[in-house]
Coordinates of C-alpha atoms in Angstrom, one line a residue:
M1019 CA -14.9 28.3 23.5
L1020 CA -16.4 28.2 19.8
A1021 CA -16.5 31.9 18.8
E1022 CA -17.6 31.4 15.2
L1023 CA -18.6 28.7 12.7
H1024 CA -18.7 29.5 8.9
I1025 CA -20.5 26.8 6.6
R1026 CA -20.6 26.9 2.8
N1027 CA -22.1 24.5 0.3
Y1028 CA -23.8 22.1 3.2
A1029 CA -27.1 20.6 2.3
L1030 CA -29.4 23.5 2.4
I1031 CA -26.9 26.1 3.6
D1032 CA -25.4 28.4 0.6
D1033 CA -23.2 30.8 2.9
L1034 CA -24.0 30.8 6.9
K1035 CA -22.0 32.5 9.2
V1036 CA -22.9 31.8 13.0
E1037 CA -21.2 34.0 15.9
F1038 CA -21.6 32.2 19.3
G1039 CA -21.5 33.6 22.7
P1040 CA -20.6 32.2 26.1
G1041 CA -23.0 30.4 28.2
L1042 CA -26.0 28.7 26.8
N1043 CA -26.7 28.9 23.2
V1044 CA -30.0 27.7 21.7
F1045 CA -31.1 27.2 18.2
T1046 CA -34.9 26.9 17.4
G1047 CA -37.0 26.9 14.5
E1048 CA -39.4 24.8 12.4
T1049 CA -38.9 21.1 11.8
G1050 CA -36.7 20.6 8.5
A1051 CA -35.6 24.3 9.0
G1052 CA -32.0 22.9 9.2
K1053 CA -30.9 23.2 12.8
S1054 CA -29.4 19.8 12.8
I1055 CA -27.6 20.5 9.8
I1056 CA -25.6 23.4 11.6
I1057 CA -24.7 20.5 14.1
G1058 CA -23.7 18.5 11.1
A1059 CA -21.5 21.1 9.6
L1060 CA -19.8 21.3 13.1
S1061 CA -19.0 17.9 13.3
L1062 CA -17.7 17.5 10.3
V1063 CA -14.9 20.2 10.9
L1064 CA -14.4 18.3 14.3
G1065 CA -13.3 15.1 12.0
E1066 CA -16.8 13.0 11.3
R1067 CA -17.0 11.5 8.0
P1068 CA -18.0 13.6 5.3
D1069 CA -20.9 12.5 3.4
P1070 CA -20.8 13.5 -0.4
T1071 CA -24.5 13.5 -0.7
M1072 CA -24.8 16.6 1.7
I1073 CA -22.7 19.0 -0.5
R1074 CA -25.4 21.5 -2.0
T1075 CA -26.8 20.9 -5.3
G1076 CA -24.8 22.7 -8.2
A1077 CA -21.5 23.2 -5.6
E1078 CA -18.4 20.6 -5.9
N1079 CA -17.3 20.7 -2.3
I1080 CA -18.2 21.6 1.1
Q1081 CA -16.3 24.1 3.4
V1082 CA -16.8 24.6 6.9
E1083 CA -14.5 26.8 9.4
A1084 CA -14.7 27.0 13.2
R1085 CA -12.7 29.5 15.0
F1086 CA -12.0 28.9 18.7
E1087 CA -10.9 31.4 21.1
D1088 CA -9.2 30.9 24.5
A1089 CA -8.3 27.2 23.3
K1090 CA -6.1 26.6 26.0
S1091 CA -7.3 22.9 25.9
T1092 CA -5.6 22.0 22.8
V1093 CA -2.0 23.4 23.8
H1094 CA -0.5 19.6 24.1
E1095 CA -1.9 18.5 20.9
C1096 CA -1.0 21.7 18.9
E1097 CA 2.8 21.5 20.3
E1098 CA 2.9 17.8 19.2
L1099 CA 1.3 18.6 15.7
G1100 CA 3.7 21.5 14.9
I1101 CA 0.7 24.0 15.1
E1102 CA 1.5 27.7 15.6
S1103 CA -1.5 29.2 17.7
A1104 CA -1.7 33.3 18.5
D1105 CA -3.5 34.2 21.4
D1106 CA -4.9 30.7 22.0
T1107 CA -7.0 31.2 19.0
L1108 CA -7.4 28.1 17.0
I1109 CA -9.4 27.9 13.5
L1110 CA -10.1 24.4 12.0
R1111 CA -10.8 24.6 8.3
R1112 CA -12.2 21.5 6.4
R1113 CA -13.0 21.1 2.5
A1114 CA -14.9 17.9 1.4
A1115 CA -15.1 17.3 -2.3
R1116 CA -17.8 15.0 -4.0
S1117 CA -14.7 12.9 -5.4
G1118 CA -14.4 11.9 -1.6
K1119 CA -11.2 14.1 -1.0
S1120 CA -10.6 16.1 2.0
N1121 CA -8.3 18.5 3.1
T1122 CA -8.3 19.6 6.7
Y1123 CA -6.3 22.5 8.4
A1124 CA -5.6 24.1 11.9
N1125 CA -4.3 27.7 11.8
D1126 CA -3.5 27.2 8.0
S1127 CA -1.4 24.5 8.7
P1128 CA -2.0 21.0 6.8
I1129 CA -3.2 18.1 9.1
T1130 CA -4.7 14.5 8.8
V1131 CA -8.1 13.7 9.8
N1132 CA -7.1 11.8 12.9
A1133 CA -5.0 14.9 14.1
L1134 CA -8.4 16.9 13.6
R1135 CA -10.1 14.3 15.9
R1136 CA -7.5 14.7 18.6
L1137 CA -8.0 18.7 18.4
G1138 CA -12.0 18.3 18.3
D1139 CA -12.0 16.0 21.0
R1140 CA -10.4 18.7 23.4
L1141 CA -12.9 21.4 22.2
V1142 CA -16.0 20.1 21.6
D1143 CA -18.3 17.4 23.3
L1144 CA -21.4 16.8 20.9
H1145 CA -24.3 14.8 22.1
G1146 CA -27.0 13.7 19.5
Q1147 CA -26.9 12.0 16.6
H1148 CA -23.4 12.4 15.6
Q1149 CA -20.5 10.2 17.0
H1150 CA -18.1 13.0 18.2
Q1151 CA -18.9 12.5 22.1
V1152 CA -17.2 11.6 25.4
L1153 CA -19.7 9.3 26.5
L1154 CA -18.9 7.0 23.5
K1155 CA -15.4 6.6 24.2
S1156 CA -15.1 4.3 27.1
E1157 CA -11.5 5.4 27.8
M1158 CA -12.9 8.8 29.0
H1159 CA -15.2 7.1 31.6
S1160 CA -12.0 6.8 34.0
E1161 CA -11.5 10.3 33.5
I1162 CA -14.8 11.3 34.4
L1163 CA -14.8 9.3 37.5
D1164 CA -11.6 10.9 38.4
A1165 CA -12.8 14.2 37.9
Y1166 CA -15.9 13.6 40.6
A1167 CA -13.1 11.8 42.8
Q1168 CA -11.0 15.0 42.9
L1169 CA -8.1 12.8 41.4
T1170 CA -7.3 14.6 38.5
D1171 CA -4.0 16.0 39.9
E1172 CA -3.0 12.6 41.1
R1173 CA -4.2 11.1 37.9
C1174 CA -1.8 13.4 36.1
S1175 CA 0.8 12.6 38.4
F1176 CA 0.3 9.0 37.9
A1177 CA 0.8 9.2 34.1
K1178 CA 3.8 11.4 34.4
N1179 CA 5.6 8.5 36.5
R1180 CA 4.2 6.0 33.9
D1181 CA 5.8 8.2 31.4
K1182 CA 9.2 7.9 33.3
L1183 CA 8.7 4.2 33.5
I1184 CA 8.0 3.7 29.7
A1185 CA 11.1 6.1 29.1
T1186 CA 13.2 3.6 31.4
E1187 CA 11.7 0.7 29.7
K1188 CA 12.7 2.2 26.1
E1189 CA 16.2 3.1 27.6
L1190 CA 16.5 -0.7 28.6
T1191 CA 15.1 -1.9 25.2
E1192 CA 17.6 0.4 23.3
L1193 CA 20.7 -0.7 25.3
Q1194 CA 19.5 -4.3 24.9
K1195 CA 19.5 -3.7 21.3
E1196 CA 22.6 -2.0 21.3
L1197 CA 24.4 -5.0 23.4
S1198 CA 22.8 -7.4 21.0
E1199 CA 24.0 -5.6 17.7
R1200 CA 27.7 -5.5 19.5
R1201 CA 27.5 -9.3 20.5
E1202 CA 26.4 -10.1 16.5
H1203 CA 29.3 -7.5 15.4
R1204 CA 31.8 -9.3 17.9
K1205 CA 30.8 -12.6 16.6
L1206 CA 31.1 -11.4 12.9
T1207 CA 34.5 -9.8 14.0
E1208 CA 35.8 -13.1 15.3
Y1209 CA 34.8 -15.1 12.5
Q1210 CA 36.1 -12.8 10.5
L1211 CA 39.7 -12.3 12.4
K1212 CA 39.8 -16.4 12.5
E1213 CA 39.2 -16.7 8.8
L1214 CA 42.2 -13.9 7.9
S1215 CA 44.4 -15.6 10.8
E1216 CA 43.8 -19.2 9.3
A1217 CA 44.4 -17.7 5.7
N1218 CA 47.7 -15.8 6.9
V1219 CA 47.8 -14.2 3.9
E1220 CA 51.4 -12.6 3.5
P1221 CA 52.6 -9.1 1.8
G1222 CA 53.4 -10.1 -1.9
E1223 CA 52.4 -13.6 -1.9
V1224 CA 50.1 -13.5 -4.8
N1225 CA 52.9 -12.2 -6.8
D1226 CA 55.4 -14.7 -5.7
R1227 CA 52.6 -17.4 -6.2
K1228 CA 51.8 -16.4 -9.7
K1229 CA 55.6 -16.2 -10.6
E1230 CA 55.8 -19.9 -9.5
K1231 CA 52.7 -20.8 -11.2
S1232 CA 54.3 -19.3 -14.3
L1233 CA 57.2 -21.7 -14.2
L1234 CA 55.3 -24.8 -13.4
E1235 CA 53.2 -24.5 -16.1
S1236 CA 56.2 -23.6 -18.4
A1237 CA 58.3 -26.9 -17.2
E1238 CA 58.1 -29.3 -20.1
R1239 CA 58.9 -26.4 -22.4
R1240 CA 61.7 -25.0 -20.4
Y1241 CA 63.0 -28.5 -20.0
T1242 CA 63.0 -29.0 -23.6
L1243 CA 64.9 -25.9 -24.7
A1244 CA 67.4 -26.3 -22.2
R1245 CA 67.9 -30.0 -23.2
E1246 CA 68.2 -28.7 -27.0
L1247 CA 70.6 -26.1 -26.1
S1248 CA 73.0 -28.3 -24.2
E1249 CA 72.6 -31.0 -27.0
L1250 CA 73.6 -28.2 -29.5
L1251 CA 76.5 -27.1 -27.3
S1252 CA 78.2 -30.1 -26.3
E1253 CA 76.2 -33.5 -26.4
K1254 CA 76.0 -34.3 -30.0
E1255 CA 78.1 -35.2 -33.0
G1256 CA 78.7 -31.7 -34.9
S1257 CA 78.2 -29.8 -31.5
I1258 CA 79.2 -26.2 -31.6
T1259 CA 81.8 -27.5 -28.9
E1260 CA 83.1 -30.0 -31.4
L1261 CA 83.4 -27.5 -34.2
L1262 CA 85.3 -24.9 -32.1
S1263 CA 87.8 -27.8 -31.4
V1264 CA 88.2 -28.1 -35.1
A1265 CA 88.4 -24.3 -35.4
A1266 CA 91.0 -24.0 -32.9
K1267 CA 93.3 -26.7 -34.2
K1268 CA 93.2 -25.1 -37.8
L1269 CA 93.7 -21.7 -36.2
E1270 CA 96.8 -23.2 -34.3
E1271 CA 98.4 -24.5 -37.3
L1272 CA 97.9 -21.0 -39.0
G1273 CA 99.3 -19.3 -36.3
R1274 CA 102.4 -21.4 -36.7
I1275 CA 102.6 -20.2 -40.2
D1276 CA 101.7 -16.6 -39.6
R1277 CA 103.1 -15.5 -36.0
S1278 CA 100.5 -12.4 -36.2
L1279 CA 97.5 -14.6 -35.6
K1280 CA 99.1 -16.9 -32.5
D1281 CA 97.5 -14.5 -30.1
R1282 CA 93.8 -15.0 -31.8
L1283 CA 94.1 -18.7 -30.1
Q1284 CA 93.5 -17.2 -26.8
T1285 CA 90.3 -15.8 -27.9
V1286 CA 89.1 -19.2 -29.2
S1287 CA 90.3 -20.9 -26.0
N1288 CA 88.1 -18.2 -24.1
V1289 CA 84.9 -18.7 -26.2
Q1290 CA 85.3 -22.6 -25.4
N1291 CA 85.8 -22.0 -21.8
A1292 CA 82.3 -19.8 -21.9
L1293 CA 80.6 -22.3 -23.8
D1294 CA 81.7 -25.0 -21.6
D1295 CA 80.4 -23.0 -18.5
L1296 CA 77.1 -22.0 -20.4
W1297 CA 76.7 -26.3 -21.1
R1298 CA 77.5 -27.1 -17.5
E1299 CA 74.5 -24.4 -16.5
L1300 CA 72.2 -25.4 -19.0
V1301 CA 72.8 -29.1 -17.3
S1302 CA 72.2 -27.7 -14.0
Y1303 CA 69.3 -25.7 -14.7
R1304 CA 67.7 -28.8 -16.6
E1305 CA 68.0 -31.0 -13.8
K1306 CA 66.2 -28.7 -11.4
I1307 CA 63.1 -28.2 -13.4
Q1308 CA 60.1 -29.4 -11.4
F1309 CA 57.2 -31.2 -12.9
S1310 CA 54.8 -31.2 -10.3
P1311 CA 51.0 -31.0 -11.4
G1312 CA 50.2 -31.2 -7.8
R1313 CA 51.9 -28.4 -6.6
L1314 CA 50.4 -26.5 -9.4
E1315 CA 47.0 -27.3 -8.3
E1316 CA 47.8 -26.3 -4.9
I1317 CA 49.0 -22.7 -6.0
N1318 CA 45.9 -22.4 -8.0
S1319 CA 43.9 -23.3 -5.2
R1320 CA 45.5 -20.9 -3.0
L1321 CA 45.0 -17.9 -5.8
F1322 CA 41.8 -18.8 -5.8
Y1323 CA 41.2 -18.8 -2.3
I1324 CA 42.9 -15.4 -1.8
E1325 CA 40.8 -13.8 -4.7
R1326 CA 37.7 -14.9 -2.9
L1327 CA 39.0 -13.2 0.1
E1328 CA 39.5 -10.2 -1.9
K1329 CA 36.0 -9.9 -3.3
K1330 CA 34.3 -10.9 0.2
Y1331 CA 36.5 -8.2 2.0
R1332 CA 36.6 -5.5 -1.0
V1333 CA 40.4 -5.1 -0.4
P1334 CA 43.4 -5.9 -2.7
A1335 CA 45.3 -9.2 -1.5
D1336 CA 48.3 -7.2 0.0
Q1337 CA 45.8 -5.4 2.3
L1338 CA 44.6 -8.5 3.8
P1339 CA 47.2 -8.5 6.7
G1340 CA 46.4 -5.0 7.7
L1341 CA 42.8 -5.8 7.6
K1342 CA 43.6 -8.2 10.0
S1343 CA 45.3 -6.3 12.3
R1344 CA 42.5 -3.7 12.4
L1345 CA 40.1 -6.4 13.2
K1346 CA 42.1 -7.4 16.3
Q1347 CA 42.0 -4.0 17.4
E1348 CA 38.4 -3.8 16.9
L1349 CA 37.7 -7.2 18.7
D1350 CA 39.5 -5.6 21.8
S1351 CA 37.6 -2.4 21.9
I1352 CA 34.1 -3.9 21.8
E1353 CA 32.5 -3.7 25.0
L1354 CA 29.8 -6.3 26.4
D1355 CA 29.5 -4.7 30.1
E1356 CA 25.7 -5.7 31.1
S1357 CA 25.9 -4.2 34.5
K1358 CA 24.4 -1.3 33.1
C1359 CA 21.4 -3.4 31.9
D1360 CA 21.2 -4.9 35.4
E1361 CA 21.1 -1.7 37.0
I1362 CA 18.1 -0.3 34.6
K1363 CA 16.1 -3.5 35.5
Q1364 CA 16.0 -3.0 38.9
N1365 CA 15.1 0.8 38.1
I1366 CA 12.2 -0.6 36.4
K1367 CA 11.3 -3.2 39.2
K1368 CA 11.4 -0.3 41.8
Q1369 CA 9.0 2.2 39.4
K1370 CA 6.7 -0.4 38.9
R1371 CA 6.5 -1.1 42.5
E1372 CA 5.7 2.5 43.4
L1373 CA 3.5 2.9 40.2
L1374 CA 1.3 -0.5 41.5
K1375 CA 1.3 1.3 45.0
H1376 CA 0.0 4.4 43.3
A1377 CA -2.6 2.5 41.4
E1378 CA -3.9 0.9 44.4
F1379 CA -4.4 4.2 46.2
L1380 CA -6.1 5.5 42.9
S1381 CA -8.3 2.2 43.0
R1382 CA -9.6 2.5 46.5
K1383 CA -10.3 6.3 45.7
R1384 CA -12.4 5.2 42.6
K1385 CA -14.2 2.6 44.4
S1386 CA -15.3 5.2 47.2
A1387 CA -16.2 7.7 44.7
K1388 CA -18.1 5.4 42.5
L1389 CA -21.0 4.9 45.2
K1390 CA -21.2 8.4 45.6
L1391 CA -21.4 9.3 42.0
E1392 CA -24.0 6.2 41.0
A1393 CA -26.4 7.7 44.0
K1394 CA -26.2 11.5 42.4
L1395 CA -26.6 10.1 39.1
R1396 CA -29.9 8.3 40.3
S1397 CA -31.4 11.6 41.6
E1398 CA -30.3 13.5 38.7
L1399 CA -31.5 11.2 35.8
A1400 CA -34.8 11.0 37.6
A1401 CA -35.1 14.5 37.7
L1402 CA -34.3 14.3 33.9
G1403 CA -37.2 11.7 32.8
L1404 CA -35.3 8.7 33.5
A1405 CA -36.4 7.4 36.6
K1406 CA -36.6 4.0 35.7
A1407 CA -32.9 4.0 34.0
K1408 CA -30.1 2.5 35.7
L1409 CA -26.6 3.5 35.4
V1410 CA -23.6 1.5 37.0
I1411 CA -20.0 2.4 36.9
D1412 CA -18.0 -0.7 36.5
I1413 CA -14.8 -0.8 37.8
T1414 CA -12.7 -4.0 36.6
R1415 CA -9.2 -4.5 38.4
P1416 CA -6.6 -7.7 38.6
D1417 CA -6.6 -9.8 41.7
K1418 CA -3.0 -9.6 42.4
I1419 CA -1.9 -6.1 42.4
E1420 CA 1.7 -6.9 43.4
D1421 CA 2.3 -8.7 40.1
L1422 CA 5.0 -6.6 38.2
R1423 CA 3.5 -7.9 34.9
L1424 CA 0.2 -6.2 34.9
K1425 CA -0.5 -3.7 32.5
I1426 CA -0.4 -0.4 33.7
W1427 CA -2.6 2.0 32.0
D1428 CA -1.9 5.7 31.7
Y1429 CA -4.4 6.2 34.7
G1430 CA -3.7 3.1 36.6
I1431 CA -4.4 -0.6 36.6
D1432 CA -8.3 -0.2 36.4
K1433 CA -10.8 -0.3 33.7
V1434 CA -13.7 2.0 34.0
E1435 CA -16.8 1.6 31.8
F1436 CA -20.4 3.2 32.2
L1437 CA -23.0 0.3 32.1
F1438 CA -26.7 1.2 31.2
T1439 CA -30.2 0.1 31.0
A1440 CA -33.2 2.2 30.3
N1441 CA -35.6 -0.6 31.0
P1442 CA -36.1 -2.4 34.4
G1443 CA -35.4 -6.3 33.9
E1444 CA -33.1 -5.9 31.1
N1445 CA -29.4 -6.5 31.9
L1446 CA -26.8 -3.8 32.0
R1447 CA -24.8 -3.3 29.1
P1448 CA -21.8 -0.8 28.1
L1449 CA -23.6 2.5 27.5
R1450 CA -22.3 3.3 24.2
K1451 CA -24.1 0.2 22.8
V1452 CA -27.3 0.9 24.3
A1453 CA -28.1 4.5 24.9
S1454 CA -29.8 6.5 22.5
G1455 CA -29.0 10.0 21.5
G1456 CA -31.5 11.6 23.8
E1457 CA -30.4 9.4 26.7
L1458 CA -27.0 9.9 26.0
S1459 CA -27.5 13.7 26.2
R1460 CA -29.4 13.6 29.3
I1461 CA -26.8 11.2 30.9
M1462 CA -24.1 13.8 30.1
L1463 CA -26.2 16.5 31.6
A1464 CA -26.5 14.6 35.0
L1465 CA -22.9 13.7 34.9
K1466 CA -22.1 17.5 34.3
N1467 CA -24.2 18.9 37.1
S1468 CA -22.8 16.1 39.1
L1469 CA -19.1 17.5 38.4
T1470 CA -19.7 21.0 38.8
K1471 CA -16.8 23.4 38.1
V1472 CA -15.2 20.2 36.4
K1473 CA -14.6 21.1 32.3
L1474 CA -13.9 18.1 30.4
V1475 CA -14.1 20.3 27.4
P1476 CA -14.9 24.0 26.9
T1477 CA -17.7 23.6 24.5
M1478 CA -20.9 20.9 24.8
V1479 CA -23.3 20.6 22.1
F1480 CA -27.1 18.8 22.8
D1481 CA -29.0 17.9 19.8
E1482 CA -31.5 15.8 20.7
I1483 CA -31.8 16.5 24.5
D1484 CA -35.5 17.1 24.3
V1485 CA -36.7 13.9 22.5
G1486 CA -39.6 12.5 24.2
I1487 CA -39.8 15.0 27.1
G1488 CA -41.8 18.0 28.0
G1489 CA -43.4 19.7 31.2
R1490 CA -41.4 19.1 34.4
V1491 CA -38.8 17.2 33.2
A1492 CA -38.0 19.9 30.2
E1493 CA -38.1 22.6 32.7
A1494 CA -35.5 20.6 34.7
V1495 CA -33.3 20.0 31.6
G1496 CA -33.4 23.8 31.0
K1497 CA -32.4 24.9 34.5
R1498 CA -29.6 22.4 34.2
L1499 CA -28.3 23.6 30.9
A1500 CA -28.4 27.0 32.2
R1501 CA -26.3 26.2 35.4
L1502 CA -24.1 24.6 32.9
G1503 CA -23.7 27.7 30.9
R1504 CA -22.5 29.5 34.0
D1505 CA -19.0 27.8 33.7
Q1506 CA -18.6 26.7 30.1
Q1507 CA -20.4 27.2 26.6
I1508 CA -23.1 25.2 25.8
V1509 CA -24.8 24.8 22.4
C1510 CA -28.4 23.4 22.1
I1511 CA -31.0 22.4 19.6
T1512 CA -34.6 22.1 20.9
H1513 CA -38.1 22.5 20.3
L1514 CA -39.3 23.3 23.8
A1515 CA -39.7 26.8 25.1
Q1516 CA -39.1 25.6 28.7
I1517 CA -35.4 25.1 27.5
A1518 CA -34.9 28.2 25.1
K1519 CA -36.2 30.5 27.5
Y1520 CA -33.0 30.0 29.5
A1521 CA -30.7 30.8 26.4
N1522 CA -28.0 33.4 26.8
S1523 CA -28.1 33.6 23.1
H1524 CA -31.0 32.6 21.1
F1525 CA -30.9 31.9 17.3
L1526 CA -33.8 30.9 14.9
V1527 CA -33.2 28.9 12.0
T1528 CA -35.5 29.2 8.9
K1529 CA -36.0 27.9 5.6
S1530 CA -37.0 29.8 2.2
T1531 CA -37.1 29.5 -1.4
L1532 CA -35.9 32.1 -3.8
R1533 CA -35.4 31.4 -7.4
G1534 CA -36.6 27.8 -7.3
R1535 CA -33.7 27.2 -4.6
T1536 CA -34.1 26.4 -1.0
F1537 CA -32.0 28.3 1.6
T1538 CA -31.3 27.9 5.2
S1539 CA -30.9 30.9 7.1
L1540 CA -30.2 32.2 10.7
K1541 CA -30.8 35.4 12.8
R1542 CA -30.0 36.3 16.4
L1543 CA -33.2 37.0 18.3
E1544 CA -33.7 39.7 20.7
G1545 CA -36.6 41.5 22.6
E1546 CA -39.9 41.2 21.2
K1547 CA -38.5 39.0 18.1
R1548 CA -37.7 36.2 21.0
V1549 CA -40.9 36.7 22.7
K1550 CA -42.3 35.9 19.5
E1551 CA -40.4 32.6 18.8
L1552 CA -41.0 31.5 22.5
A1553 CA -44.8 31.9 22.1
R1554 CA -44.5 30.2 18.8
M1555 CA -43.0 27.1 20.4
V1556 CA -45.5 27.1 23.1
A1557 CA -48.4 27.5 20.8
G1558 CA -47.5 25.5 17.7
T1559 CA -50.2 27.5 15.7
A1560 CA -50.9 31.4 15.6
V1561 CA -49.4 33.5 18.2
T1562 CA -51.9 35.2 20.4
K1563 CA -51.6 38.2 22.9
T1564 CA -51.8 35.5 25.8
G1565 CA -49.2 33.3 24.2
L1566 CA -47.1 36.7 24.0
A1567 CA -47.7 37.3 27.8
H1568 CA -47.0 33.7 28.8
A1569 CA -43.8 33.9 26.9
R1570 CA -42.5 37.2 28.4
E1571 CA -43.7 35.6 31.9
M1572 CA -41.3 32.6 31.1
L1573 CA -38.4 34.7 30.2
K1574 CA -39.0 36.9 33.4
N1575 CA -38.8 33.5 35.4
A1576 CA -35.8 32.3 33.6
E1577 CA -33.9 35.7 34.1
P1578 CA -32.5 34.4 37.6
Y1579 CA -31.1 31.1 35.7
A1580 CA -29.7 32.7 32.5
K1581 CA -27.5 35.5 34.4

């Protein structure tokens, strides 16, 4: 229930607080006093787009706060949005600046405008010039029909089962995604393992290849040095071996002269033998030197390939063999068992069949209820001054109910929409496109009186329900509003005393000028003040004793309905 509305800097309102009561709350007053401004402010705090031109002159922003008590209808939304609610009280607050910036809060928690609208849809149904109303939302038409058909519990059960189906489909999607990722991972692992196996990099291979490369690159220089050394030792005239032979002969002659040097001859012999061994080793080394540009190119290519693998796998060459082993182990561990997917697919088919069976049941019940509700609405609309209007509940359903590819909504397979025409001979069209504000208000009133005891939202607001009516029709509207007020809160703006007399709470909206500024103010009417307002509404001019007596009589006649 809307308990309080606090408005600052909105059009002619400077600072206004309205404390609503249960039952029927009626706002009356002269044209232009600001009655609809109050409803406009309420619409703003329910999520309607702000209009900067509505900011009061001299102010920088509009501030509207609405306090709702016993707001059980928003429990689900509050839980989803993370809004804490104490004692089922919900306070919505909105600030809109001239710059276009808007701030929205629910129980002091910042929320988005979309979240504000979600909460507002569960709290208030507003009928009139504003767009925040149930009948303009075609998705609500099936909910209204189901409420009349007493299918609300069945509808909730269907929605829960559909949620289970969606959860199962999500599980399948996630598992299929996981399997797909595993396949891709397996494919990549197989490719990497194949590449490393074909590369067959051995531990220490890079160092060995680099050593071999160094020898191949220095082959010519090594050959030249070995040749020059062998020549210097023994292969050319005046070689070291030749000179050493000369030295040996001279030492031998000297030893014969001086016997103390005879033993030194062995030293020379040893040197000769060592040099001879060195020469032979150099000759053998020189003959073994390889001149192979092809082999060098092969080694360079191999080293470049290994370097590329190092960069690709981001490991040193010596770790590539270990990586190959790990990839083989990883490949063996990747599971691609699709039996679980097949099991879930069968479960989905089973759930869909059960849902479609349930949907067929709901569809039959709706078809039966639609005819009864249409007949009841014809009677109600006639009483409310729309005898020539026609309202048809259009139910569209697929031909093949058993088709598992059908789109299943959270309420079944039917598309429900109210079609309307106010004038005979005109084609039926979607209600949201053709009905005026006053017509929508009376249609909703007719629906609510047909759906007795069913609360679509806790609070209903009617802004233009008395447009173009009077007399008997106005009396019928008033009685029906009073009847609705017994089960839920109703807020109504009216110019007709026939409606205002049924109010449980009657507010007078007035406009005054002070120090060159215009202000909208409000006061709750009781006793004689209320009698005078009703007399004014009837007379339209000066209030007379007869008018006052008539107003008292009206209130007396309305008492049984207003209780």
